[in-house]
């Protein structure tokens, strides 16, 4: 597995716009239709509020929320986690895109998706706590 991290700072997805009270939401993003090695992208949302791109809204790209304060070291440790890799492979293997009458949308095991979301959050918080 590979995690693309555009910003190589110690806290790579931490960004707070001027005048905002809180940092931007951060995420790992997966394109489940890409063949080969699983590639995740770590980034923060460029939207103030709760807007998302159409590809995310229609589940063509899957996002997993992560702590904005996550460290580069924690992300690098997560990508080596066998359970995390296994769940992502299963999610990608079961994934399909279907026409719903007006748009192509992602079809996948939502229970598994929420398990990945929960596992990702818990694992990263644990790793960050261990690094203190």
CSV table of C-alpha atoms in Angstrom, one decimal:
chain,number,residue,atom,x,y,z
A,1,UNK,CA,0.0,0.0,0.0
A,2,UNK,CA,1.1,3.5,-0.7
A,3,UNK,CA,-0.1,6.8,0.9
A,4,UNK,CA,0.5,9.9,-1.2
A,5,UNK,CA,1.1,12.8,1.1
A,6,UNK,CA,1.4,16.1,-0.8
A,7,UNK,CA,2.7,18.0,2.2
A,8,UNK,CA,5.7,16.3,4.0
A,9,UNK,CA,5.5,18.4,7.2
A,10,UNK,CA,5.3,16.7,10.6
A,11,UNK,CA,1.5,17.2,10.6
A,12,UNK,CA,0.8,16.9,6.9
A,13,UNK,CA,-3.0,17.5,6.8
A,14,UNK,CA,-3.2,20.2,9.4
A,15,UNK,CA,-4.5,23.4,7.8
A,16,UNK,CA,-6.7,26.2,9.3
A,17,UNK,CA,-8.0,29.0,7.2
A,18,UNK,CA,-7.6,32.5,8.6
A,19,UNK,CA,-10.7,33.6,10.5
A,20,UNK,CA,-11.8,30.0,11.2
A,21,UNK,CA,-12.1,28.5,14.7
A,22,UNK,CA,-11.0,25.0,13.8
A,23,UNK,CA,-8.7,23.2,11.3
A,24,UNK,CA,-10.1,21.9,8.1
A,25,UNK,CA,-11.4,18.3,8.1
A,26,UNK,CA,-8.8,15.8,7.0
A,27,UNK,CA,-9.2,12.5,5.1
A,28,UNK,CA,-7.6,9.6,3.4
A,29,UNK,CA,-9.0,9.1,-0.1
A,30,UNK,CA,-9.3,5.9,-2.1
A,31,UNK,CA,-10.1,5.4,-5.8
A,32,UNK,CA,-11.4,1.8,-5.6
A,33,UNK,CA,-11.4,1.4,-9.4
A,34,UNK,CA,-7.6,1.7,-9.6
A,35,UNK,CA,-6.0,-1.7,-10.3
A,36,UNK,CA,-2.8,-2.8,-8.7
A,37,UNK,CA,-1.4,-1.5,-5.5
A,38,UNK,CA,-3.8,0.3,-3.2
A,39,UNK,CA,-3.0,4.0,-3.2
A,40,UNK,CA,-4.5,6.4,-0.6
A,41,UNK,CA,-4.1,10.2,-0.7
A,42,UNK,CA,-3.9,12.1,2.6
A,43,UNK,CA,-5.2,15.7,2.4
A,44,UNK,CA,-7.5,18.2,4.0
A,45,UNK,CA,-10.8,19.6,2.7
A,46,UNK,CA,-10.5,22.8,0.7
A,47,UNK,CA,-14.1,23.6,1.4
A,48,UNK,CA,-15.2,25.7,4.4
A,49,UNK,CA,-18.4,24.0,5.6
A,50,UNK,CA,-19.4,20.5,4.4
A,51,UNK,CA,-19.1,20.6,0.6
A,52,UNK,CA,-17.5,17.6,-1.2
A,53,UNK,CA,-16.7,17.0,-4.8
A,54,UNK,CA,-19.3,15.1,-6.9
A,55,UNK,CA,-17.0,12.1,-7.1
A,56,UNK,CA,-17.1,11.8,-3.3
A,57,UNK,CA,-20.8,12.5,-3.1
A,58,UNK,CA,-21.6,9.6,-5.5
A,59,UNK,CA,-19.0,7.3,-3.8
A,60,UNK,CA,-16.9,7.1,-6.9
A,61,UNK,CA,-14.0,8.1,-4.6
A,62,UNK,CA,-14.2,6.9,-1.0
A,63,UNK,CA,-13.0,9.1,1.9
A,64,UNK,CA,-12.1,8.1,5.4
A,65,UNK,CA,-12.0,10.9,8.0
A,66,UNK,CA,-8.7,11.2,9.9
A,67,UNK,CA,-7.6,13.5,12.7
A,68,UNK,CA,-6.4,16.9,11.4
A,69,UNK,CA,-3.5,16.6,13.9
A,70,UNK,CA,-2.3,13.3,12.6
A,71,UNK,CA,1.5,13.0,12.2
A,72,UNK,CA,3.5,11.8,9.3
A,73,UNK,CA,4.9,9.0,11.4
A,74,UNK,CA,1.4,7.8,12.3
A,75,UNK,CA,0.3,7.7,8.6
A,76,UNK,CA,3.5,5.8,7.7
A,77,UNK,CA,2.7,3.3,10.5
A,78,UNK,CA,-0.9,2.9,9.4
A,79,UNK,CA,0.0,2.0,5.8
A,80,UNK,CA,2.0,-1.1,7.2
A,81,UNK,CA,-1.0,-2.3,9.3
A,82,UNK,CA,-2.1,-5.7,8.0
A,83,UNK,CA,-5.7,-5.4,9.3
A,84,UNK,CA,-6.1,-2.0,7.6
A,85,UNK,CA,-4.6,-3.3,4.3
A,86,UNK,CA,-6.9,-6.4,4.4
A,87,UNK,CA,-10.0,-4.3,5.0
A,88,UNK,CA,-9.1,-1.9,2.1
A,89,UNK,CA,-8.4,-4.8,-0.2
A,90,UNK,CA,-11.8,-6.4,0.6
A,91,UNK,CA,-13.6,-3.1,0.2
A,92,UNK,CA,-11.9,-2.6,-3.2
A,93,UNK,CA,-12.6,-6.2,-4.3
A,94,UNK,CA,-16.3,-5.9,-3.5
A,95,UNK,CA,-16.7,-2.4,-5.1
A,96,UNK,CA,-18.5,-1.6,-8.3
A,97,UNK,CA,-19.9,1.4,-10.1
A,98,UNK,CA,-23.5,1.3,-11.3
A,99,UNK,CA,-25.9,3.6,-13.1
A,100,UNK,CA,-28.7,4.7,-10.8
A,101,UNK,CA,-30.8,6.3,-13.5
A,102,UNK,CA,-29.1,9.7,-13.4
A,103,UNK,CA,-25.5,9.2,-12.3
A,104,UNK,CA,-22.9,6.5,-11.9
A,105,UNK,CA,-22.5,5.7,-8.2
A,106,UNK,CA,-20.3,3.5,-6.1
A,107,UNK,CA,-21.8,0.2,-4.8
A,108,UNK,CA,-20.0,-1.4,-1.9
A,109,UNK,CA,-20.4,-3.0,1.5
A,110,UNK,CA,-21.4,-0.1,3.6
A,111,UNK,CA,-20.9,-2.0,6.9
A,112,UNK,CA,-17.3,-2.7,5.8
A,113,UNK,CA,-16.8,0.9,4.8
A,114,UNK,CA,-17.9,2.1,8.3
A,115,UNK,CA,-15.6,-0.5,9.9
A,116,UNK,CA,-12.7,0.9,7.9
A,117,UNK,CA,-13.7,4.5,8.9
A,118,UNK,CA,-13.8,3.5,12.6
A,119,UNK,CA,-10.7,1.4,12.5
A,120,UNK,CA,-8.7,4.2,10.7
A,121,UNK,CA,-9.8,6.8,13.3
A,122,UNK,CA,-9.1,4.6,16.3
A,123,UNK,CA,-5.7,3.4,15.0
A,124,UNK,CA,-4.5,6.8,14.2
A,125,UNK,CA,-5.6,8.3,17.6
A,126,UNK,CA,-3.8,5.3,19.3
A,127,UNK,CA,-0.7,5.8,17.2
A,128,UNK,CA,-0.7,9.6,18.0
A,129,UNK,CA,-1.1,8.9,21.7
A,130,UNK,CA,1.8,6.4,21.6
A,131,UNK,CA,4.0,9.0,20.0
A,132,UNK,CA,3.6,11.6,22.8
